[in-house]
Amino acid sequence: MNIDFTYENPTRIHFGKTALDHLSEELSNYGKNVLLVYGKASIKKIGLYDEVISILKKAGKNVVELEGIKPNPTYNQVVEGARLVREQHTDLILAVGGGSVIDCAKAISAAAYCSGDPWVRYWGNMEYVDNEVVPIGAILTMTGTGSEMNSGSVITNEDKMLKIGRVFPMHNLAPRFAILNPEYTYTVPKYQMVSGIFDIFSHLMEQYFSGDDDCVSDYLLEGDMLALINATRAALKDPRDYEARSNIAWCSTTALCKLLAVSKEQDWMVHMIEHQLGAYTDCAHGIGLAIISVPYYKHIYSYGLHRFVRFAKTIWHVDPTGKTDEEIALEGIECLSNFIAEMGIPQHLRDVGATEEMLPKIAKSTIKCGSYYICDTPGVLQILKEAF
Ligand code: NZQ
Ligand code: ZN
């Protein structure tokens, strides 16, 4: 563990089939005014909306609703939510949905009492949030982002063609509580399910492909990857397999609650490219990540050969006999590519609405980061062309 760290996580998780039973006890910790934030239609279709409203009413809450949060939530929706918070004097923002809804709730909380322009301060300059914020509770209906137990918030500014993620302070902008009943995820369409699964896998790889010291975090990351592959195969066969869906849900939460990242440099370049791809195409986050990952890792594996060899052997059980490290590493990346195909994820950027004209703009506007190697704009463009 070569890098010193401080770790905290303030989110209380209620997990399993009876998790919603804990909502009323959680609500008792907050004042009367609740802003209920949710997406377009899914929570009404699965009956969760009615259940939540009934619990809120029994608890005597005044509820204001902000519905229609888009996948890839927009800054305009954040501004609208912030206005509602100020008007209602909201005591709790209750986000019911996937990562987009929870991310939007965090952004609303940070923006509501911000002095100055929240976009410039919190997504442009990445300033520390020093104003009053409103506590957030989450009821998760789609797994993938880990937003239920972290302080990340990814917002798309449609006017500026930017999709920017940032990590807020954990102590006040991670949800105070999160309710995770894996049964809610049964109705997630297959395309969104595999998008969420690949998002989890990508979070694990972004943290894993850094450093050479084989620390505890690397072993934990591998454990999550192996569990996720097993559970994915079972969920593809039977989407209502509770064991599979619950394992996917817990992989998702643990993958990005920051615990597995301690003492790691981390990479995150696949995410940076996908965010700008999302700004231009509005594609599902995990699908974009899957398309970019293989060409990206083919570009950088030689700079972190030791770790890519370990990935091939441990995760994909590649037989190293008679092979060079280079061959083993590339076979591991090939196995990753096969796993993406097994999930039925599209293989090319043109399949998700990207055009050749977009590629230089995406490459230029992508924030450049990395661990073993940092790509420049021509490097990103090359990866995008290969993914096209
Ligand atoms: O809008 P509704 O009707 O709710 O439909 C949603 C949406 O269309 C649907 N859905 C959710 N639960 C469902 C369901 N459909 C049927 N049954 C259910 N139970 O699924 C669609 C996608 O939902 P969304 O919330 O957009 O998906 P996801 O959880 O993948 O969130 C993606 C967003 O999170 C950001 C991404 O960039 C993207 O903007 N991320 C957030 C992170 C964080 N906070 O740490 C990290 C991630 O890397 C990621 O960047
Ligand atoms: Zn992600």
Tab-separated table of C-alpha atoms and ligand atoms in Angstrom:
chain	number	residue	atom	x	y	z
A	1	MET	CA	0.000	0.000	0.000
A	2	ASN	CA	2.393	2.661	-1.270
A	3	ILE	CA	-0.015	5.607	-1.465
A	4	ASP	CA	-1.365	7.002	1.834
A	5	PHE	CA	-5.125	7.436	2.034
A	6	THR	CA	-8.085	8.568	4.119
A	7	TYR	CA	-11.260	6.609	3.538
A	8	GLU	CA	-14.752	7.463	4.678
A	9	ASN	CA	-18.185	6.417	3.511
A	10	PRO	CA	-21.262	7.948	5.084
A	11	THR	CA	-23.936	5.986	3.151
A	12	ARG	CA	-26.064	3.508	5.088
A	13	ILE	CA	-27.124	0.687	2.756
A	14	HIS	CA	-30.336	-1.292	3.132
A	15	PHE	CA	-29.983	-4.266	0.791
A	16	GLY	CA	-32.380	-7.037	-0.251
A	17	LYS	CA	-36.010	-7.886	-0.834
A	18	THR	CA	-37.237	-6.084	2.300
A	19	ALA	CA	-34.997	-3.036	1.938
A	20	LEU	CA	-37.894	-0.621	1.343
A	21	ASP	CA	-39.182	-1.398	4.846
A	22	HIS	CA	-36.395	0.876	6.106
A	23	LEU	CA	-37.622	3.950	4.258
A	24	SER	CA	-39.961	5.211	6.986
A	25	GLU	CA	-37.292	4.967	9.694
A	26	GLU	CA	-34.883	6.871	7.431
A	27	LEU	CA	-37.494	9.559	6.683
A	28	SER	CA	-37.920	10.204	10.392
A	29	ASN	CA	-34.422	11.756	10.422
A	30	TYR	CA	-35.452	14.678	8.182
A	31	GLY	CA	-37.905	17.581	8.132
A	32	LYS	CA	-41.251	17.657	6.348
A	33	ASN	CA	-40.288	18.844	2.870
A	34	VAL	CA	-39.191	16.201	0.395
A	35	LEU	CA	-38.223	16.712	-3.236
A	36	LEU	CA	-38.917	13.419	-5.028
A	37	VAL	CA	-36.710	13.084	-8.113
A	38	TYR	CA	-37.219	10.334	-10.689
A	39	GLY	CA	-36.877	9.424	-14.360
A	40	LYS	CA	-39.368	9.078	-17.156
A	41	ALA	CA	-41.663	6.094	-16.647
A	42	SER	CA	-40.007	3.056	-15.108
A	43	ILE	CA	-40.798	3.651	-11.422
A	44	LYS	CA	-44.472	4.051	-12.228
A	45	LYS	CA	-44.486	0.932	-14.428
A	46	ILE	CA	-42.979	-1.240	-11.700
A	47	GLY	CA	-45.326	0.092	-9.001
A	48	LEU	CA	-42.525	1.598	-6.939
A	49	TYR	CA	-43.817	5.151	-7.323
A	50	ASP	CA	-47.114	4.260	-5.585
A	51	GLU	CA	-45.303	2.451	-2.770
A	52	VAL	CA	-42.924	5.352	-2.148
A	53	ILE	CA	-45.697	7.974	-2.246
A	54	SER	CA	-47.709	5.947	0.238
A	55	ILE	CA	-44.749	5.724	2.660
A	56	LEU	CA	-44.062	9.460	2.263
A	57	LYS	CA	-47.718	10.287	2.969
A	58	LYS	CA	-47.803	8.050	6.051
A	59	ALA	CA	-44.703	9.862	7.285
A	60	GLY	CA	-46.555	13.187	6.886
A	61	LYS	CA	-44.192	14.651	4.289
A	62	ASN	CA	-44.929	17.511	1.890
A	63	VAL	CA	-43.815	16.140	-1.446
A	64	VAL	CA	-42.790	18.126	-4.506
A	65	GLU	CA	-41.922	16.072	-7.592
A	66	LEU	CA	-39.283	16.538	-10.260
A	67	GLU	CA	-39.915	13.893	-12.885
A	68	GLY	CA	-38.437	13.099	-16.284
A	69	ILE	CA	-34.737	13.104	-15.413
A	70	LYS	CA	-33.047	11.956	-18.613
A	71	PRO	CA	-30.459	9.215	-18.939
A	72	ASN	CA	-27.328	11.422	-19.099
A	73	PRO	CA	-28.998	14.111	-16.939
A	74	THR	CA	-28.801	17.662	-18.174
A	75	TYR	CA	-27.720	20.853	-16.484
A	76	ASN	CA	-31.087	22.452	-17.318
A	77	GLN	CA	-32.735	19.807	-15.117
A	78	VAL	CA	-30.268	20.601	-12.336
A	79	VAL	CA	-31.219	24.293	-12.531
A	80	GLU	CA	-34.917	23.389	-12.392
A	81	GLY	CA	-34.378	21.130	-9.368
A	82	ALA	CA	-32.317	23.782	-7.574
A	83	ARG	CA	-35.169	26.263	-8.040
A	84	LEU	CA	-37.646	23.790	-6.532
A	85	VAL	CA	-35.355	23.199	-3.535
A	86	ARG	CA	-35.175	26.920	-2.790
A	87	GLU	CA	-38.930	27.427	-3.214
A	88	GLN	CA	-39.896	24.402	-1.119
A	89	HIS	CA	-37.124	24.736	1.502
A	90	THR	CA	-36.444	21.074	0.848
A	91	ASP	CA	-35.210	19.014	3.813
A	92	LEU	CA	-34.446	15.820	1.865
A	93	ILE	CA	-33.987	15.021	-1.825
A	94	LEU	CA	-35.224	11.478	-2.446
A	95	ALA	CA	-33.857	10.101	-5.725
A	96	VAL	CA	-35.647	7.036	-7.103
A	97	GLY	CA	-34.051	5.539	-10.200
A	98	GLY	CA	-30.696	4.760	-11.772
A	99	GLY	CA	-27.405	6.622	-11.712
A	100	SER	CA	-28.752	9.518	-13.765
A	101	VAL	CA	-31.446	10.340	-11.216
A	102	ILE	CA	-29.081	10.042	-8.241
A	103	ASP	CA	-26.346	12.071	-9.981
A	104	CYS	CA	-28.903	14.749	-10.781
A	105	ALA	CA	-30.058	14.826	-7.135
A	106	LYS	CA	-26.473	15.441	-5.959
A	107	ALA	CA	-26.029	18.203	-8.510
A	108	ILE	CA	-29.303	19.849	-7.469
A	109	SER	CA	-28.225	19.706	-3.838
A	110	ALA	CA	-24.863	21.328	-4.573
A	111	ALA	CA	-26.325	23.957	-6.912
A	112	ALA	CA	-29.383	25.086	-4.940
A	113	TYR	CA	-27.613	27.459	-2.554
A	114	CYS	CA	-24.467	28.091	-4.598
A	115	SER	CA	-23.448	31.724	-4.851
A	116	GLY	CA	-22.420	32.396	-8.437
A	117	ASP	CA	-22.822	30.150	-11.440
A	118	PRO	CA	-22.917	26.507	-10.287
A	119	TRP	CA	-21.803	25.154	-13.679
A	120	VAL	CA	-18.717	27.350	-13.794
A	121	ARG	CA	-17.828	26.777	-10.145
A	122	TYR	CA	-18.611	23.081	-9.678
A	123	TRP	CA	-18.196	21.453	-13.097
A	124	GLY	CA	-15.918	23.986	-14.808
A	125	ASN	CA	-13.480	24.967	-12.053
A	126	MET	CA	-14.174	21.857	-9.903
A	127	GLU	CA	-14.364	24.068	-6.799
A	128	TYR	CA	-14.956	22.605	-3.358
A	129	VAL	CA	-18.654	22.856	-2.418
A	130	ASP	CA	-18.730	25.322	0.455
A	131	ASN	CA	-22.429	26.257	0.497
A	132	GLU	CA	-25.353	24.653	2.333
A	133	VAL	CA	-26.427	21.364	0.731
A	134	VAL	CA	-29.585	19.279	1.103
A	135	PRO	CA	-29.240	15.639	2.285
A	136	ILE	CA	-29.916	12.952	-0.312
A	137	GLY	CA	-31.546	9.531	0.001
A	138	ALA	CA	-31.578	7.035	-2.868
A	139	ILE	CA	-33.771	4.142	-3.960
A	140	LEU	CA	-31.912	2.335	-6.711
A	141	THR	CA	-33.717	0.718	-9.654
A	142	MET	CA	-30.842	0.091	-12.073
A	143	THR	CA	-27.332	-1.021	-11.202
A	144	GLY	CA	-24.061	0.109	-12.750
A	145	THR	CA	-22.814	3.498	-11.689
A	146	GLY	CA	-22.310	3.030	-7.947
A	147	SER	CA	-23.839	6.492	-7.513
A	148	GLU	CA	-25.900	5.173	-4.572
A	149	MET	CA	-22.799	5.001	-2.365
A	150	ASN	CA	-20.465	7.605	-3.792
A	151	SER	CA	-20.337	11.335	-4.336
A	152	GLY	CA	-19.849	11.349	-8.103
A	153	SER	CA	-22.155	13.399	-10.310
A	154	VAL	CA	-21.980	13.379	-14.101
A	155	ILE	CA	-23.951	16.148	-15.805
A	156	THR	CA	-24.396	17.013	-19.475
A	157	ASN	CA	-24.400	20.664	-20.450
A	158	GLU	CA	-26.220	20.528	-23.770
A	159	ASP	CA	-25.493	24.162	-24.651
A	160	LYS	CA	-21.746	23.644	-24.241
A	161	MET	CA	-21.669	20.051	-25.628
A	162	LEU	CA	-19.886	18.874	-22.492
A	163	LYS	CA	-20.577	15.886	-20.266
A	164	ILE	CA	-18.542	16.351	-17.112
A	165	GLY	CA	-18.214	14.146	-14.069
A	166	ARG	CA	-16.950	15.319	-10.735
A	167	VAL	CA	-16.550	13.916	-7.276
A	168	PHE	CA	-18.190	16.006	-4.559
A	169	PRO	CA	-17.176	15.820	-0.890
A	170	MET	CA	-18.314	12.422	0.432
A	171	HIS	CA	-19.437	13.625	3.848
A	172	ASN	CA	-22.290	15.775	2.600
A	173	LEU	CA	-23.072	14.821	-1.000
A	174	ALA	CA	-22.938	11.025	-1.000
A	175	PRO	CA	-26.444	9.720	-0.237
A	176	ARG	CA	-27.096	9.468	3.520
A	177	PHE	CA	-28.949	6.222	2.881
A	178	ALA	CA	-29.587	3.969	-0.094
A	179	ILE	CA	-32.233	1.307	-0.561
A	180	LEU	CA	-31.196	-1.516	-2.890
A	181	ASN	CA	-33.712	-4.193	-3.732
A	182	PRO	CA	-32.235	-6.197	-6.643
A	183	GLU	CA	-35.762	-7.273	-7.647
A	184	TYR	CA	-36.362	-3.726	-8.960
A	185	THR	CA	-33.741	-4.396	-11.623
A	186	TYR	CA	-35.670	-7.334	-13.168
A	187	THR	CA	-37.507	-4.970	-15.521
A	188	VAL	CA	-34.424	-3.121	-16.791
A	189	PRO	CA	-34.298	-3.802	-20.579
A	190	LYS	CA	-31.429	-6.069	-21.665
A	191	TYR	CA	-29.610	-3.218	-23.451
A	192	GLN	CA	-29.579	-1.139	-20.248
A	193	MET	CA	-28.734	-4.194	-18.136
A	194	VAL	CA	-25.584	-4.978	-20.122
A	195	SER	CA	-24.730	-1.281	-20.244
A	196	GLY	CA	-24.829	-1.197	-16.438
A	197	ILE	CA	-22.820	-4.413	-16.191
A	198	PHE	CA	-20.093	-3.128	-18.452
A	199	ASP	CA	-20.040	0.145	-16.513
A	200	ILE	CA	-19.261	-1.877	-13.381
A	201	PHE	CA	-16.574	-3.855	-15.195
A	202	SER	CA	-15.070	-0.648	-16.488
A	203	HIS	CA	-14.997	0.923	-13.010
A	204	LEU	CA	-13.051	-2.102	-11.823
A	205	MET	CA	-10.583	-1.931	-14.731
A	206	GLU	CA	-10.089	1.843	-14.432
A	207	GLN	CA	-8.883	1.271	-10.872
A	208	TYR	CA	-7.033	-2.014	-11.530
A	209	PHE	CA	-4.857	-0.856	-14.420
A	210	SER	CA	-2.501	1.278	-12.360
A	211	GLY	CA	0.525	0.664	-10.154
A	212	ASP	CA	2.819	-2.350	-9.991
A	213	ASP	CA	2.770	-3.238	-6.326
A	214	ASP	CA	-0.063	-5.843	-6.278
A	215	CYS	CA	-1.783	-4.351	-3.243
A	216	VAL	CA	-4.923	-5.494	-1.386
A	217	SER	CA	-7.087	-3.314	-3.627
A	218	ASP	CA	-5.927	-5.277	-6.688
A	219	TYR	CA	-7.070	-8.553	-5.146
A	220	LEU	CA	-10.419	-7.029	-4.139
A	221	LEU	CA	-10.887	-5.654	-7.656
A	222	GLU	CA	-10.184	-9.097	-9.127
A	223	GLY	CA	-12.705	-10.645	-6.735
A	224	ASP	CA	-15.382	-8.244	-7.923
A	225	MET	CA	-14.492	-8.887	-11.590
A	226	LEU	CA	-14.750	-12.674	-11.162
A	227	ALA	CA	-18.040	-12.412	-9.268
A	228	LEU	CA	-19.416	-10.060	-11.909
A	229	ILE	CA	-18.534	-12.343	-14.834
A	230	ASN	CA	-20.253	-15.309	-13.133
A	231	ALA	CA	-23.346	-13.324	-12.192
A	232	THR	CA	-23.582	-11.765	-15.667
A	233	ARG	CA	-23.649	-15.158	-17.341
A	234	ALA	CA	-26.436	-16.291	-15.009
A	235	ALA	CA	-28.453	-13.065	-15.500
A	236	LEU	CA	-28.140	-13.334	-19.289
A	237	LYS	CA	-29.715	-16.795	-19.060
A	238	ASP	CA	-32.408	-15.724	-16.599
A	239	PRO	CA	-32.885	-11.992	-15.907
A	240	ARG	CA	-35.060	-12.874	-12.883
A	241	ASP	CA	-32.334	-14.921	-11.179
A	242	TYR	CA	-32.249	-13.182	-7.787
A	243	GLU	CA	-28.831	-14.479	-6.834
A	244	ALA	CA	-27.354	-13.168	-10.082
A	245	ARG	CA	-29.082	-9.786	-9.909
A	246	SER	CA	-28.169	-9.320	-6.249
A	247	ASN	CA	-24.520	-10.169	-6.908
A	248	ILE	CA	-24.463	-7.720	-9.816
A	249	ALA	CA	-26.026	-5.064	-7.571
A	250	TRP	CA	-23.449	-5.503	-4.824
A	251	CYS	CA	-20.570	-5.617	-7.331
A	252	SER	CA	-21.906	-2.347	-8.680
A	253	THR	CA	-22.024	-0.637	-5.304
A	254	THR	CA	-18.662	-1.944	-4.100
A	255	ALA	CA	-16.949	-1.257	-7.438
A	256	LEU	CA	-17.260	2.488	-7.065
A	257	CYS	CA	-17.685	3.206	-3.365
A	258	LYS	CA	-13.980	4.119	-3.490
A	259	LEU	CA	-12.935	1.360	-1.086
A	260	LEU	CA	-11.347	-0.658	-3.891
A	261	ALA	CA	-9.449	2.382	-5.117
A	262	VAL	CA	-7.452	3.042	-1.974
A	263	SER	CA	-3.722	3.304	-2.556
A	264	LYS	CA	-4.270	3.194	-6.337
A	265	GLU	CA	-3.365	5.872	-8.891
A	266	GLN	CA	-6.240	4.851	-11.220
A	267	ASP	CA	-6.670	5.502	-14.930
A	268	TRP	CA	-10.209	6.749	-15.886
A	269	MET	CA	-9.334	7.603	-19.491
A	270	VAL	CA	-11.980	5.271	-20.962
A	271	HIS	CA	-14.549	7.198	-18.912
A	272	MET	CA	-13.242	10.568	-20.069
A	273	ILE	CA	-13.541	9.531	-23.731
A	274	GLU	CA	-17.020	8.066	-23.163
A	275	HIS	CA	-18.263	11.200	-21.439
A	276	GLN	CA	-17.498	13.295	-24.511
A	277	LEU	CA	-18.874	10.556	-26.758
A	278	GLY	CA	-22.037	10.809	-24.653
A	279	ALA	CA	-22.142	14.589	-25.010
A	280	TYR	CA	-22.187	14.175	-28.812
A	281	THR	CA	-24.341	11.038	-29.171
A	282	ASP	CA	-26.304	10.646	-25.893
A	283	CYS	CA	-25.397	6.937	-25.989
A	284	ALA	CA	-25.883	4.666	-22.967
A	285	HIS	CA	-22.808	5.138	-20.759
A	286	GLY	CA	-21.775	1.488	-20.392
A	287	ILE	CA	-22.249	0.734	-24.095
A	288	GLY	CA	-19.921	3.608	-25.012
A	289	LEU	CA	-17.354	2.369	-22.480
A	290	ALA	CA	-17.455	-1.147	-23.936
A	291	ILE	CA	-16.828	0.062	-27.480
A	292	ILE	CA	-13.880	2.235	-26.440
A	293	SER	CA	-12.228	-0.175	-23.988
A	294	VAL	CA	-10.654	-2.727	-26.326
A	295	PRO	CA	-8.936	-0.241	-28.665
A	296	TYR	CA	-7.863	1.848	-25.653
A	297	TYR	CA	-6.300	-1.084	-23.807
A	298	LYS	CA	-4.543	-2.241	-26.989
A	299	HIS	CA	-2.936	1.224	-27.044
A	300	ILE	CA	-1.693	1.259	-23.483
A	301	TYR	CA	-1.105	-2.370	-22.395
A	302	SER	CA	2.621	-2.389	-23.169
A	303	TYR	CA	3.185	0.410	-20.619
A	304	GLY	CA	1.641	-1.719	-17.845
A	305	LEU	CA	2.540	-5.169	-19.140
A	306	HIS	CA	2.844	-6.802	-15.711
A	307	ARG	CA	-0.740	-5.910	-14.769
A	308	PHE	CA	-2.206	-6.860	-18.168
A	309	VAL	CA	-0.525	-10.278	-17.907
A	310	ARG	CA	-1.997	-10.713	-14.416
A	311	PHE	CA	-5.437	-9.667	-15.766
A	312	ALA	CA	-5.218	-12.291	-18.527
A	313	LYS	CA	-4.184	-15.091	-16.180
A	314	THR	CA	-6.381	-14.300	-13.168
A	315	ILE	CA	-9.574	-13.046	-14.767
A	316	TRP	CA	-9.631	-14.961	-18.036
A	317	HIS	CA	-7.505	-17.986	-17.083
A	318	VAL	CA	-5.254	-17.565	-20.128
A	319	ASP	CA	-2.735	-20.428	-20.294
A	320	PRO	CA	0.707	-18.791	-20.359
A	321	THR	CA	2.616	-21.887	-21.550
A	322	GLY	CA	5.014	-21.093	-24.358
A	323	LYS	CA	3.766	-17.509	-24.753
A	324	THR	CA	5.533	-14.173	-24.332
A	325	ASP	CA	4.129	-11.641	-21.849
A	326	GLU	CA	3.013	-9.575	-24.800
A	327	GLU	CA	1.024	-12.480	-26.252
A	328	ILE	CA	-0.563	-13.286	-22.883
A	329	ALA	CA	-1.602	-9.646	-22.329
A	330	LEU	CA	-3.141	-9.384	-25.810
A	331	GLU	CA	-5.003	-12.660	-25.304
A	332	GLY	CA	-6.478	-11.194	-22.088
A	333	ILE	CA	-7.725	-8.154	-24.024
A	334	GLU	CA	-9.184	-10.515	-26.635
A	335	CYS	CA	-11.070	-12.338	-23.853
A	336	LEU	CA	-12.459	-8.977	-22.714
A	337	SER	CA	-13.606	-8.340	-26.290
A	338	ASN	CA	-15.289	-11.768	-26.384
A	339	PHE	CA	-17.082	-11.032	-23.095
A	340	ILE	CA	-18.437	-7.793	-24.598
A	341	ALA	CA	-19.687	-9.735	-27.631
A	342	GLU	CA	-21.191	-12.428	-25.365
A	343	MET	CA	-23.327	-9.708	-23.744
A	344	GLY	CA	-24.580	-8.635	-27.172
A	345	ILE	CA	-23.108	-5.143	-26.888
A	346	PRO	CA	-22.595	-3.264	-30.183
A	347	GLN	CA	-18.968	-3.264	-31.323
A	348	HIS	CA	-18.660	0.043	-33.168
A	349	LEU	CA	-19.134	3.750	-32.452
A	350	ARG	CA	-21.165	4.085	-35.638
A	351	ASP	CA	-23.706	1.707	-34.020
A	352	VAL	CA	-24.417	4.265	-31.257
A	353	GLY	CA	-24.948	7.334	-33.412
A	354	ALA	CA	-21.383	8.623	-33.808
A	355	THR	CA	-20.353	10.060	-37.169
A	356	GLU	CA	-16.832	10.395	-38.578
A	357	GLU	CA	-17.135	14.202	-38.375
A	358	MET	CA	-17.724	13.999	-34.624
A	359	LEU	CA	-14.525	12.107	-33.866
A	360	PRO	CA	-11.996	15.017	-33.956
A	361	LYS	CA	-14.342	17.137	-31.815
A	362	ILE	CA	-14.746	14.351	-29.268
A	363	ALA	CA	-10.975	13.767	-29.198
A	364	LYS	CA	-10.211	17.460	-28.715
A	365	SER	CA	-12.747	18.025	-25.930
A	366	THR	CA	-11.857	14.858	-23.984
A	367	ILE	CA	-10.119	15.504	-20.655
A	368	LYS	CA	-6.772	13.689	-20.842
A	369	CYS	CA	-5.736	11.502	-17.921
A	370	GLY	CA	-4.398	7.987	-17.331
A	371	SER	CA	-1.972	6.006	-15.251
A	372	TYR	CA	0.444	3.817	-17.237
A	373	TYR	CA	0.255	6.199	-20.188
A	374	ILE	CA	-1.467	9.505	-20.925
A	375	CYS	CA	-2.926	9.867	-24.429
A	376	ASP	CA	-2.855	13.170	-26.271
A	377	THR	CA	-5.531	14.382	-28.713
A	378	PRO	CA	-4.078	12.530	-31.768
A	379	GLY	CA	-3.879	9.375	-29.606
A	380	VAL	CA	-7.536	9.677	-28.569
A	381	LEU	CA	-8.530	10.307	-32.181
A	382	GLN	CA	-6.687	7.157	-33.256
A	383	ILE	CA	-8.562	5.122	-30.592
A	384	LEU	CA	-11.886	6.613	-31.706
A	385	LYS	CA	-11.120	5.803	-35.358
A	386	GLU	CA	-10.318	2.214	-34.419
A	387	ALA	CA	-13.563	2.007	-32.427
A	388	PHE	CA	-15.598	3.544	-35.261
B	1	NZQ	O1	-36.117	7.200	-17.026
B	1	NZQ	P1	-36.665	5.887	-16.607
B	1	NZQ	O2	-38.051	5.657	-17.075
B	1	NZQ	O3	-36.503	5.654	-15.118
B	1	NZQ	O4	-35.808	4.735	-17.364
B	1	NZQ	C1	-34.449	4.437	-17.072
B	1	NZQ	C2	-33.508	4.937	-18.170
B	1	NZQ	O5	-34.148	5.009	-19.400
B	1	NZQ	C3	-34.247	2.943	-17.145
B	1	NZQ	N1	-34.514	2.252	-15.887
B	1	NZQ	C4	-33.998	2.492	-14.667
B	1	NZQ	N2	-34.467	1.604	-13.771
B	1	NZQ	C5	-35.335	0.799	-14.443
B	1	NZQ	C6	-35.367	1.206	-15.791
B	1	NZQ	N3	-36.157	0.599	-16.707
B	1	NZQ	C7	-36.898	-0.438	-16.305
B	1	NZQ	N4	-36.893	-0.905	-15.037
B	1	NZQ	C8	-36.131	-0.320	-14.087
B	1	NZQ	N5	-36.112	-0.818	-12.839
B	1	NZQ	O6	-32.886	2.758	-17.467
B	1	NZQ	C9	-32.460	3.842	-18.284
B	1	NZQ	C10	-31.081	4.262	-17.875
B	1	NZQ	O7	-31.090	4.828	-16.575
B	1	NZQ	P2	-29.831	5.667	-16.085
B	1	NZQ	O8	-30.100	6.124	-14.707
B	1	NZQ	O9	-29.468	6.696	-17.102
B	1	NZQ	O10	-28.659	4.574	-16.126
B	1	NZQ	P3	-27.345	4.452	-15.288
B	1	NZQ	O11	-27.633	3.983	-13.916
B	1	NZQ	O12	-26.430	3.661	-16.119
B	1	NZQ	O13	-26.776	5.958	-15.164
B	1	NZQ	C11	-25.994	6.537	-16.198
B	1	NZQ	C12	-25.474	7.902	-15.802
B	1	NZQ	O14	-24.608	7.836	-14.658
B	1	NZQ	C13	-23.327	8.438	-14.983
B	1	NZQ	C14	-23.236	8.169	-16.463
B	1	NZQ	O15	-22.266	8.954	-17.109
B	1	NZQ	C15	-24.652	8.488	-16.930
B	1	NZQ	O16	-24.837	9.870	-17.044
B	1	NZQ	N6	-22.272	7.878	-14.137
B	1	NZQ	C16	-22.266	8.189	-12.823
B	1	NZQ	C17	-21.242	7.793	-11.976
B	1	NZQ	C18	-21.188	8.153	-10.540
B	1	NZQ	N7	-22.158	8.824	-10.006
B	1	NZQ	O17	-20.243	7.807	-9.853
B	1	NZQ	C19	-20.093	7.030	-12.463
B	1	NZQ	C20	-20.335	6.376	-13.771
B	1	NZQ	O18	-19.102	6.085	-14.341
B	1	NZQ	C21	-21.147	7.187	-14.740
B	1	NZQ	O19	-20.357	8.120	-15.437
B	2	ZN	ZN	-18.992	4.510	-15.389
